[in-house]
Amino acid sequence: MTTKRFFTYEEIHRTVAALAREIQASGFDPDVTVAIGTGGFIPARILKTYLKKPILTVGIKLYGDDNVIHGGPSKVQWIDEVERKLKGRRVLLIDEVDDTRTTLAYCLRELLNHEPAEIAVAVLHCKDKPKRDELPGAVKRYWAGQHLQDVWVVYPWDAEDIDAHCAQAEQAGHR
Ligand code: 5GP
């Protein structure tokens, strides 16, 4: 069975704060961020506290309703007036986890069609494992808040019982 790693909101907030410091120190100043939903929504919102840039959202589905991957990713929702919002702009794409990399690679290829000036990537967590796809060559900046082994990450926003979730995290020494 895959090991589970429970993250608290506090850990995630600290990780995003550290990511924001790295992004700012790099000199990359995005015009806009794009959150991949739904996992990227809360990280993107926390990042906005530091970067103070508007958030656009896209919905990408990889797992079916049965929690199994069937084929490739598909768009559930996309950006309105995408050309006007992305062409010539510096874009920061945000997701919660880079697992097989299929979603990020798909989304980046789609966004690059709209000719942004630059597109960079920030994820909370990158699983260090063989990836099924690669980032397009045009992507020169990639930040991961934390590198993890191939565990199953359990995010607090998926918890029905947040106290039980935090207890699991704390039991493993995380708070
Ligand atoms: P990909 O395999 O394309 O890198 O990841 C696709 C999506 O699967 C992620 O954006 C995320 O929503 C979900 N996912 C992958 N690994 C995990 C994980 O360990 N925990 C959770 N909660 N979602 C995951």
CSV table of C-alpha atoms and ligand atoms in Angstrom, one decimal:
chain,number,residue,atom,x,y,z
A,1,MET,CA,0.0,0.0,0.0
A,2,THR,CA,1.2,3.5,-0.8
A,3,THR,CA,2.4,5.5,2.2
A,4,LYS,CA,0.2,8.5,3.0
A,5,ARG,CA,1.6,11.9,4.0
A,6,PHE,CA,-0.9,14.2,5.7
A,7,PHE,CA,-0.2,17.9,5.4
A,8,THR,CA,-1.7,20.6,7.6
A,9,TYR,CA,-2.9,24.0,6.4
A,10,GLU,CA,-0.1,25.5,8.4
A,11,GLU,CA,2.6,23.5,6.7
A,12,ILE,CA,1.1,24.4,3.3
A,13,HIS,CA,1.0,28.1,4.1
A,14,ARG,CA,4.7,28.0,5.2
A,15,THR,CA,5.6,26.1,2.0
A,16,VAL,CA,3.8,28.7,-0.1
A,17,ALA,CA,5.5,31.6,1.8
A,18,ALA,CA,8.9,30.0,1.1
A,19,LEU,CA,7.9,29.5,-2.6
A,20,ALA,CA,6.9,33.2,-2.8
A,21,ARG,CA,10.3,34.3,-1.4
A,22,GLU,CA,12.1,32.1,-4.0
A,23,ILE,CA,10.0,33.4,-6.9
A,24,GLN,CA,10.5,37.0,-5.8
A,25,ALA,CA,14.3,36.5,-5.3
A,26,SER,CA,14.5,35.1,-8.9
A,27,GLY,CA,13.3,38.4,-10.3
A,28,PHE,CA,10.3,36.7,-12.1
A,29,ASP,CA,7.4,39.1,-11.8
A,30,PRO,CA,4.3,37.5,-13.2
A,31,ASP,CA,1.5,39.6,-14.6
A,32,VAL,CA,-1.0,36.9,-13.8
A,33,THR,CA,-1.2,33.5,-12.2
A,34,VAL,CA,-3.1,30.5,-13.5
A,35,ALA,CA,-4.4,28.0,-10.9
A,36,ILE,CA,-5.0,24.4,-12.1
A,37,GLY,CA,-8.2,23.3,-10.4
A,38,THR,CA,-9.2,22.1,-8.1
A,39,GLY,CA,-6.0,21.2,-6.3
A,40,GLY,CA,-4.2,24.4,-7.3
A,41,PHE,CA,-6.9,26.8,-6.1
A,42,ILE,CA,-5.9,27.1,-2.4
A,43,PRO,CA,-2.2,27.2,-3.0
A,44,ALA,CA,-2.8,29.9,-5.6
A,45,ARG,CA,-4.9,31.9,-3.2
A,46,ILE,CA,-2.2,31.8,-0.5
A,47,LEU,CA,0.4,32.8,-3.1
A,48,LYS,CA,-1.7,35.8,-3.9
A,49,THR,CA,-1.2,37.1,-0.4
A,50,TYR,CA,2.5,37.4,-1.2
A,51,LEU,CA,2.7,38.1,-4.9
A,52,LYS,CA,-0.5,40.2,-5.1
A,53,LYS,CA,-1.3,39.1,-8.7
A,54,PRO,CA,-4.6,38.2,-10.2
A,55,ILE,CA,-5.6,34.5,-10.4
A,56,LEU,CA,-7.1,32.9,-13.5
A,57,THR,CA,-8.3,29.4,-13.2
A,58,VAL,CA,-8.5,26.3,-15.4
A,59,GLY,CA,-10.0,23.0,-14.7
A,60,ILE,CA,-8.1,19.9,-15.8
A,61,LYS,CA,-9.2,16.4,-15.1
A,62,LEU,CA,-6.9,13.4,-15.2
A,63,TYR,CA,-8.5,10.9,-12.8
A,64,GLY,CA,-12.0,9.5,-13.6
A,65,ASP,CA,-14.8,9.4,-11.1
A,66,ASP,CA,-13.4,6.0,-10.1
A,67,ASN,CA,-10.1,7.6,-9.1
A,68,VAL,CA,-8.4,5.8,-12.0
A,69,ILE,CA,-6.5,7.4,-14.9
A,70,HIS,CA,-8.2,6.7,-18.3
A,71,GLY,CA,-6.3,8.2,-21.2
A,72,GLY,CA,-4.9,11.7,-21.0
A,73,PRO,CA,-6.0,14.9,-19.2
A,74,SER,CA,-8.9,16.9,-20.5
A,75,LYS,CA,-10.2,20.4,-20.0
A,76,VAL,CA,-13.1,20.8,-17.6
A,77,GLN,CA,-12.9,24.6,-17.7
A,78,TRP,CA,-10.8,27.0,-19.6
A,79,ILE,CA,-10.0,30.8,-19.5
A,80,ASP,CA,-12.4,33.2,-21.2
A,81,GLU,CA,-10.9,35.6,-23.7
A,82,VAL,CA,-7.7,33.6,-23.2
A,83,GLU,CA,-5.8,35.4,-26.0
A,84,ARG,CA,-6.4,38.8,-24.5
A,85,LYS,CA,-5.4,37.6,-21.0
A,86,LEU,CA,-2.3,35.6,-21.9
A,87,LYS,CA,-0.7,36.9,-25.1
A,88,GLY,CA,2.6,38.7,-24.3
A,89,ARG,CA,2.0,38.3,-20.5
A,90,ARG,CA,4.3,36.7,-17.9
A,91,VAL,CA,2.3,33.8,-16.5
A,92,LEU,CA,2.9,31.7,-13.4
A,93,LEU,CA,1.1,28.3,-13.5
A,94,ILE,CA,0.2,26.9,-10.1
A,95,ASP,CA,-0.7,23.4,-9.0
A,96,GLU,CA,-0.6,21.4,-5.8
A,97,VAL,CA,1.4,18.4,-6.9
A,98,ASP,CA,3.6,17.3,-9.7
A,99,ASP,CA,3.1,13.6,-9.7
A,100,THR,CA,3.4,11.9,-13.2
A,101,ARG,CA,3.7,15.5,-14.7
A,102,THR,CA,1.0,14.7,-17.3
A,103,THR,CA,-1.3,17.5,-16.1
A,104,LEU,CA,1.4,20.2,-16.0
A,105,ALA,CA,2.8,19.3,-19.4
A,106,TYR,CA,-0.6,19.2,-21.0
A,107,CYS,CA,-1.7,22.5,-19.5
A,108,LEU,CA,1.6,24.2,-20.3
A,109,ARG,CA,1.4,23.1,-24.0
A,110,GLU,CA,-2.2,24.5,-24.1
A,111,LEU,CA,-1.3,27.8,-22.5
A,112,LEU,CA,1.8,28.2,-24.7
A,113,ASN,CA,-0.5,28.2,-27.7
A,114,HIS,CA,-1.6,31.7,-26.6
A,115,GLU,CA,1.9,33.1,-26.8
A,116,PRO,CA,2.6,34.3,-23.3
A,117,ALA,CA,5.9,36.3,-22.9
A,118,GLU,CA,7.0,33.7,-20.4
A,119,ILE,CA,5.4,30.9,-18.5
A,120,ALA,CA,6.8,29.5,-15.3
A,121,VAL,CA,5.6,26.8,-12.9
A,122,ALA,CA,5.2,26.6,-9.1
A,123,VAL,CA,3.9,23.5,-7.3
A,124,LEU,CA,3.7,22.8,-3.6
A,125,HIS,CA,5.0,19.3,-4.0
A,126,CYS,CA,7.0,17.4,-6.5
A,127,LYS,CA,7.2,13.7,-6.2
A,128,ASP,CA,10.7,12.5,-7.2
A,129,LYS,CA,9.8,9.6,-9.5
A,130,PRO,CA,10.0,8.9,-13.2
A,131,LYS,CA,7.7,11.3,-15.0
A,132,ARG,CA,5.3,10.3,-17.8
A,133,ASP,CA,5.7,13.6,-19.7
A,134,GLU,CA,8.1,16.5,-19.8
A,135,LEU,CA,7.8,20.3,-19.4
A,136,PRO,CA,8.0,22.1,-22.8
A,137,GLY,CA,11.4,23.5,-23.6
A,138,ALA,CA,10.0,27.0,-23.4
A,139,VAL,CA,9.5,26.6,-19.7
A,140,LYS,CA,12.7,27.9,-18.0
A,141,ARG,CA,11.6,28.3,-14.4
A,142,TYR,CA,10.1,25.6,-12.2
A,143,TRP,CA,9.7,25.9,-8.4
A,144,ALA,CA,8.7,23.1,-6.1
A,145,GLY,CA,8.0,24.0,-2.5
A,146,GLN,CA,9.0,20.5,-1.3
A,147,HIS,CA,10.3,17.3,-3.0
A,148,LEU,CA,8.7,14.1,-1.7
A,149,GLN,CA,9.2,10.5,-2.3
A,150,ASP,CA,6.4,8.6,-4.2
A,151,VAL,CA,3.9,8.9,-1.4
A,152,TRP,CA,0.2,9.7,-1.6
A,153,VAL,CA,-0.2,13.2,-0.4
A,154,VAL,CA,-3.4,13.9,1.7
A,155,TYR,CA,-4.3,17.6,1.6
A,156,PRO,CA,-6.3,19.2,4.4
A,157,TRP,CA,-9.0,20.5,1.9
A,158,ASP,CA,-9.9,16.9,1.2
A,159,ALA,CA,-10.6,16.1,4.8
A,160,GLU,CA,-14.1,15.6,6.0
A,161,ASP,CA,-12.9,15.5,9.5
A,162,ILE,CA,-10.2,18.2,9.8
A,163,ASP,CA,-9.4,17.3,13.4
A,164,ALA,CA,-8.8,13.6,12.6
A,165,HIS,CA,-6.6,14.8,9.6
A,166,CYS,CA,-4.5,17.1,11.8
A,167,ALA,CA,-4.2,14.3,14.4
A,168,GLN,CA,-2.8,12.0,11.7
A,169,ALA,CA,-0.3,14.7,10.6
A,170,GLU,CA,0.7,15.4,14.2
A,171,GLN,CA,1.2,11.7,15.0
A,172,ALA,CA,3.7,11.6,12.2
A,173,GLY,CA,5.5,14.6,13.6
A,174,HIS,CA,4.0,17.3,11.2
A,175,ARG,CA,2.2,20.4,12.3
B,1,5GP,P1,-0.1,14.4,-12.5
B,1,5GP,O1,0.0,12.9,-12.4
B,1,5GP,O2,-0.7,14.8,-13.8
B,1,5GP,O3,1.2,15.1,-12.2
B,1,5GP,O4,-1.1,14.8,-11.4
B,1,5GP,C1,-2.5,15.0,-11.7
B,1,5GP,C2,-3.3,15.4,-10.5
B,1,5GP,O5,-3.5,14.2,-9.7
B,1,5GP,C3,-2.7,16.4,-9.6
B,1,5GP,O6,-2.9,17.7,-10.0
B,1,5GP,C4,-3.5,16.1,-8.3
B,1,5GP,O7,-4.7,16.7,-8.3
B,1,5GP,C5,-3.7,14.6,-8.4
B,1,5GP,N1,-2.7,13.9,-7.6
B,1,5GP,C6,-1.5,13.3,-8.0
B,1,5GP,N2,-0.9,12.8,-6.9
B,1,5GP,C7,-1.6,13.1,-5.8
B,1,5GP,C8,-1.4,12.9,-4.4
B,1,5GP,O8,-0.4,12.3,-3.9
B,1,5GP,N3,-2.4,13.4,-3.6
B,1,5GP,C9,-3.5,14.1,-4.1
B,1,5GP,N4,-4.4,14.5,-3.2
B,1,5GP,N5,-3.7,14.3,-5.4
B,1,5GP,C10,-2.7,13.8,-6.3
